[in-house]
Amino acid sequence: MKLLAVALAALQLLPAIALAQDTPALDGRLKKIRDTQSIAIAHRTDAAPFSFEDGKKQVVGYSIDLCRRVVGALERQLGLTELKIKWVPVTVQNRFDAVAKGQADMECGSSTVTLGRMKTVDFSSFTFVDGTGLLVKASLAANTLGDLGGKKIGVIGGTSNERALNEALKRRVINATVVSLKSSDEGLAQVESGAIDAFASDRVLLMALAGKSKDPKGLALLGEALSFEPYAITLPRGDWQMRLAVNSALAQIYRSGAIGEIFGRWFGALGRPGAMTEATFLFGALQE
């Protein structure tokens, strides 16, 4: 009878043992986040409306709102009352290094997912879809990239926009001078002064940039897009627990009405999300 009782007790413990085996101990960044009860988020200060600083020097934007919701979901996943956020300002040039070198646990901005970047960092599910566009003076007789033959086109060096621009010029055999710049503000200033004839960047970023111009009506965004630019949250390479936790959080946001609220706050003037962006939310709304 004693042996039977021990056997029955062991059988009752089997589900719990199996569950423990199926749930690996926390590791990597997620363990660090739980242990310190804090998370470091890299952010751009010049990527409106995705990530920028407002007049009160507060970090705001579409990607920032999304990442704040992700942090809330991580708190629940880790059983924490509060995760303190440490904001880490980054530039186009050092945003991926900040995550790869452990200075930040994720980067929330307007970063495009590419295979080349996956050699140093990982990415979450897609969070937005855009394309490379061209900002010009409205007085310039240009409607497409083909109209910029013999002109100077500025683009931030080392970006996916630079690659898209060079590939489009080569593919379409357009002879234009590509000028490497360091920031979008520099691009706007040079278009306004006439130092360059056009500035290439993500289309939504260009819309926001034109709004900062001394004469917004004096600028125009060409109709065509030169590339497909899927955005995502930048994450540490090879850290599957961190990636799964963030994707689970995004899936919850996409399944709820929260994503519509966030999108409407920053892009309400543009109407409903485009077909590609809506598909991004649909495919990211994975079931548990």
C-alpha positions as a printed NumPy array, in Angstrom:
array([[  0.   ,   0.   ,   0.   ],
       [  2.844,   2.373,   0.807],
       [  4.411,   1.662,  -2.578],
       [  1.074,   2.311,  -4.283],
       [  0.681,   5.636,  -2.48 ],
       [  4.203,   6.701,  -3.51 ],
       [  3.509,   5.699,  -7.114],
       [  0.252,   7.681,  -7.209],
       [  1.966,  10.729,  -5.729],
       [  4.693,  10.484,  -8.344],
       [  2.127,  10.289, -11.134],
       [  0.418,  13.433,  -9.829],
       [  3.739,  15.269,  -9.956],
       [  4.458,  14.294, -13.555],
       [  2.529,  17.209, -15.191],
       [  4.317,  19.716, -12.981],
       [  7.689,  18.134, -13.747],
       [  6.96 ,  18.161, -17.478],
       [  5.848,  21.791, -17.29 ],
       [  9.051,  22.743, -15.502],
       [ 11.077,  20.975, -18.196],
       [  9.113,  22.757, -20.952],
       [  9.713,  26.185, -19.376],
       [ 13.462,  26.892, -19.495],
       [ 15.037,  29.242, -16.973],
       [ 15.379,  32.846, -18.031],
       [ 18.623,  33.714, -19.763],
       [ 20.226,  36.578, -21.66 ],
       [ 18.734,  40.072, -21.679],
       [ 15.372,  38.961, -20.304],
       [ 17.043,  37.625, -17.136],
       [ 18.989,  40.874, -16.77 ],
       [ 15.791,  42.87 , -17.199],
       [ 13.991,  40.804, -14.545],
       [ 16.886,  40.91 , -12.086],
       [ 17.449,  44.676, -12.401],
       [ 13.75 ,  45.478, -12.9  ],
       [ 14.819,  47.915, -15.589],
       [ 15.113,  47.997, -19.366],
       [ 17.373,  50.152, -21.553],
       [ 15.711,  51.392, -24.749],
       [ 17.73 ,  53.025, -27.513],
       [ 15.845,  55.756, -29.344],
       [ 16.393,  58.246, -32.122],
       [ 15.905,  61.942, -31.405],
       [ 15.432,  62.926, -35.058],
       [ 13.119,  60.304, -36.588],
       [  9.708,  61.981, -36.282],
       [  7.002,  60.771, -36.141],
       [  8.487,  57.427, -35.043],
       [ 11.022,  58.469, -32.415],
       [ 11.975,  62.017, -31.449],
       [ 12.058,  64.519, -28.586],
       [  9.218,  66.997, -28.183],
       [  9.506,  70.589, -26.97 ],
       [  9.761,  69.351, -23.378],
       [ 12.622,  66.987, -24.277],
       [ 10.329,  63.99 , -23.729],
       [ 10.864,  60.91 , -25.903],
       [  7.746,  60.459, -28.049],
       [  6.562,  58.934, -31.327],
       [  4.776,  55.978, -32.887],
       [  7.581,  53.49 , -32.171],
       [  7.999,  54.872, -28.659],
       [  4.304,  54.394, -27.862],
       [  4.511,  50.867, -29.237],
       [  7.594,  50.054, -27.151],
       [  5.998,  51.476, -23.992],
       [  3.138,  49.   , -24.528],
       [  5.699,  46.224, -25.055],
       [  7.352,  47.122, -21.743],
       [  3.966,  46.881, -20.025],
       [  3.491,  43.387, -21.483],
       [  7.005,  42.375, -20.368],
       [  6.158,  43.464, -16.83 ],
       [  3.222,  41.061, -16.83 ],
       [  5.239,  38.253, -18.436],
       [  7.988,  38.603, -15.812],
       [  5.607,  39.097, -12.888],
       [  6.994,  42.541, -12.065],
       [  5.134,  45.529, -10.674],
       [  7.16 ,  48.011, -12.701],
       [ 10.019,  48.079, -15.192],
       [ 12.016,  51.279, -15.082],
       [ 12.939,  52.538, -18.554],
       [ 16.402,  53.923, -19.203],
       [ 16.329,  55.943, -22.429],
       [ 19.515,  55.722, -24.51 ],
       [ 19.741,  58.304, -27.34 ],
       [ 21.344,  56.915, -30.52 ],
       [ 22.063,  58.029, -34.067],
       [ 21.643,  56.38 , -37.455],
       [ 25.288,  55.397, -37.243],
       [ 25.405,  53.751, -33.773],
       [ 21.828,  52.466, -33.187],
       [ 22.653,  48.809, -33.91 ],
       [ 25.943,  48.866, -31.989],
       [ 24.076,  50.072, -28.895],
       [ 22.008,  46.856, -28.871],
       [ 24.788,  44.524, -30.022],
       [ 27.196,  45.797, -27.349],
       [ 24.659,  45.685, -24.51 ],
       [ 24.233,  49.425, -24.042],
       [ 20.517,  48.968, -24.804],
       [ 18.164,  45.978, -24.671],
       [ 16.143,  47.109, -27.702],
       [ 16.034,  49.968, -30.178],
       [ 12.772,  51.723, -31.009],
       [ 12.871,  54.011, -34.009],
       [ 12.567,  53.644, -37.76 ],
       [ 15.012,  50.82 , -38.411],
       [ 14.535,  48.726, -41.539],
       [ 15.02 ,  44.96 , -41.335],
       [ 17.727,  43.695, -43.71 ],
       [ 19.654,  40.438, -43.993],
       [ 22.937,  42.295, -43.635],
       [ 21.875,  43.823, -40.319],
       [ 20.89 ,  40.388, -39.041],
       [ 24.598,  39.568, -38.902],
       [ 24.881,  41.767, -35.796],
       [ 21.341,  42.119, -34.387],
       [ 17.918,  40.477, -34.497],
       [ 14.516,  42.036, -35.096],
       [ 10.991,  41.684, -33.798],
       [  7.909,  41.137, -35.928],
       [  7.365,  44.043, -38.331],
       [  5.915,  47.213, -36.801],
       [  5.425,  49.421, -39.881],
       [  6.041,  49.412, -43.634],
       [  7.403,  52.345, -45.622],
       [  9.499,  52.982, -48.734],
       [ 12.362,  55.209, -49.866],
       [ 11.102,  58.493, -51.294],
       [ 12.56 ,  61.738, -52.63 ],
       [ 12.012,  65.26 , -51.282],
       [ 12.561,  68.129, -53.739],
       [ 11.714,  71.788, -54.125],
       [  8.23 ,  72.217, -55.539],
       [  9.674,  74.521, -58.186],
       [ 11.84 ,  71.692, -59.566],
       [ 10.291,  70.157, -62.681],
       [ 10.487,  66.588, -61.367],
       [  7.904,  63.846, -60.904],
       [ 10.049,  60.692, -60.834],
       [ 13.636,  59.634, -60.215],
       [ 14.184,  59.755, -63.971],
       [ 13.715,  63.524, -63.892],
       [ 16.734,  63.886, -61.602],
       [ 19.344,  62.926, -64.188],
       [ 22.365,  65.213, -63.87 ],
       [ 21.167,  66.404, -60.441],
       [ 22.582,  66.026, -56.917],
       [ 20.694,  63.677, -54.581],
       [ 21.528,  63.608, -50.878],
       [ 21.085,  60.543, -48.656],
       [ 22.335,  59.53 , -45.198],
       [ 25.38 ,  57.309, -45.617],
       [ 25.197,  53.668, -44.537],
       [ 21.391,  53.474, -44.611],
       [ 19.085,  51.174, -46.549],
       [ 17.922,  54.328, -48.366],
       [ 21.429,  54.837, -49.747],
       [ 21.496,  51.278, -51.061],
       [ 18.003,  51.611, -52.572],
       [ 18.907,  54.886, -54.275],
       [ 22.141,  53.56 , -55.772],
       [ 20.445,  50.376, -56.996],
       [ 17.59 ,  52.349, -58.587],
       [ 20.006,  54.717, -60.361],
       [ 22.057,  51.796, -61.665],
       [ 19.042,  49.735, -62.721],
       [ 17.452,  52.614, -64.596],
       [ 20.759,  53.945, -65.969],
       [ 20.251,  57.428, -64.49 ],
       [ 23.337,  59.599, -64.166],
       [ 23.003,  61.554, -60.929],
       [ 25.481,  62.539, -58.213],
       [ 24.836,  60.896, -54.838],
       [ 25.897,  63.088, -51.896],
       [ 26.474,  61.314, -48.564],
       [ 25.006,  63.189, -45.575],
       [ 25.012,  62.624, -41.812],
       [ 21.452,  63.522, -40.822],
       [ 17.973,  64.304, -42.112],
       [ 18.243,  67.868, -40.815],
       [ 21.333,  68.317, -42.988],
       [ 19.376,  66.928, -45.935],
       [ 16.536,  69.413, -45.419],
       [ 18.93 ,  72.344, -45.058],
       [ 20.774,  71.444, -48.27 ],
       [ 17.556,  71.035, -50.277],
       [ 16.328,  74.409, -49.025],
       [ 19.655,  76.112, -49.854],
       [ 19.933,  74.455, -53.275],
       [ 23.181,  72.636, -52.41 ],
       [ 21.411,  69.412, -53.444],
       [ 18.373,  68.943, -55.674],
       [ 16.709,  66.101, -53.741],
       [ 16.977,  64.231, -50.469],
       [ 16.23 ,  60.486, -50.227],
       [ 14.825,  58.919, -47.062],
       [ 11.779,  56.975, -45.84 ],
       [  8.617,  58.608, -47.182],
       [  6.89 ,  59.132, -43.818],
       [ 10.083,  60.625, -42.382],
       [ 10.243,  63.003, -45.351],
       [  6.649,  64.127, -44.732],
       [  7.513,  64.996, -41.136],
       [ 10.766,  66.635, -42.235],
       [  8.975,  68.877, -44.742],
       [  6.766,  70.086, -41.893],
       [  9.889,  71.495, -40.199],
       [ 10.787,  73.551, -43.261],
       [ 10.651,  77.344, -43.28 ],
       [  8.336,  76.985, -46.294],
       [  6.606,  73.555, -46.278],
       [  4.578,  74.447, -49.371],
       [  7.833,  75.052, -51.215],
       [  8.731,  71.357, -50.969],
       [  7.265,  68.299, -52.699],
       [  7.484,  64.538, -52.221],
       [  7.832,  62.623, -55.474],
       [  5.117,  60.025, -56.036],
       [  7.192,  56.892, -56.556],
       [  8.785,  54.721, -53.86 ],
       [ 12.248,  53.311, -54.585],
       [ 12.17 ,  50.46 , -52.082],
       [ 10.222,  48.38 , -49.55 ],
       [ 11.218,  49.297, -45.982],
       [  9.779,  47.062, -43.224],
       [ 10.43 ,  48.489, -39.741],
       [ 10.905,  46.451, -36.561],
       [ 12.218,  46.727, -33.017],
       [ 15.943,  45.971, -32.952],
       [ 16.872,  43.164, -30.53 ],
       [ 20.027,  41.305, -29.394],
       [ 21.195,  38.717, -31.923],
       [ 20.539,  35.091, -30.983],
       [ 18.525,  35.883, -27.836],
       [ 15.408,  33.807, -28.598],
       [ 13.785,  34.39 , -25.202],
       [ 13.945,  38.154, -25.629],
       [ 12.648,  37.964, -29.198],
       [  9.78 ,  35.658, -28.215],
       [  8.791,  37.9  , -25.295],
       [  8.726,  41.019, -27.493],
       [  6.849,  39.271, -30.32 ],
       [  4.304,  37.941, -27.819],
       [  3.8  ,  41.503, -26.59 ],
       [  3.381,  42.825, -30.134],
       [  0.902,  40.048, -30.942],
       [ -1.235,  41.087, -27.96 ],
       [ -1.133,  44.726, -29.095],
       [ -2.034,  43.813, -32.686],
       [ -4.913,  41.564, -31.595],
       [ -6.367,  44.334, -29.453],
       [ -7.57 ,  47.775, -30.443],
       [ -4.376,  49.319, -29.073],
       [ -2.575,  49.353, -32.424],
       [ -5.393,  51.36 , -34.012],
       [ -5.176,  53.886, -31.201],
       [ -1.395,  54.24 , -31.558],
       [ -1.527,  54.483, -35.358],
       [ -4.336,  57.058, -35.219],
       [ -2.416,  59.246, -32.778],
       [  0.551,  59.643, -35.12 ],
       [ -0.856,  59.056, -38.604],
       [ -4.523,  59.983, -38.255],
       [ -4.153,  62.708, -40.876],
       [ -3.152,  60.043, -43.42 ],
       [ -6.361,  58.057, -42.915],
       [ -6.398,  54.282, -42.518],
       [ -3.15 ,  52.29 , -42.608],
       [ -2.079,  51.234, -46.095],
       [ -2.627,  47.657, -47.258],
       [  0.965,  46.631, -46.485],
       [  0.869,  48.086, -42.977],
       [ -2.503,  46.474, -42.248],
       [ -1.072,  43.144, -43.427],
       [  1.865,  43.689, -41.065],
       [ -0.498,  43.987, -38.097],
       [ -2.528,  40.983, -39.278],
       [  0.494,  38.689, -39.695],
       [  2.   ,  39.884, -36.417],
       [ -1.15 ,  39.069, -34.429],
       [  0.033,  35.521, -33.747],
       [ -1.925,  33.304, -31.371],
       [ -0.369,  32.118, -28.131]])
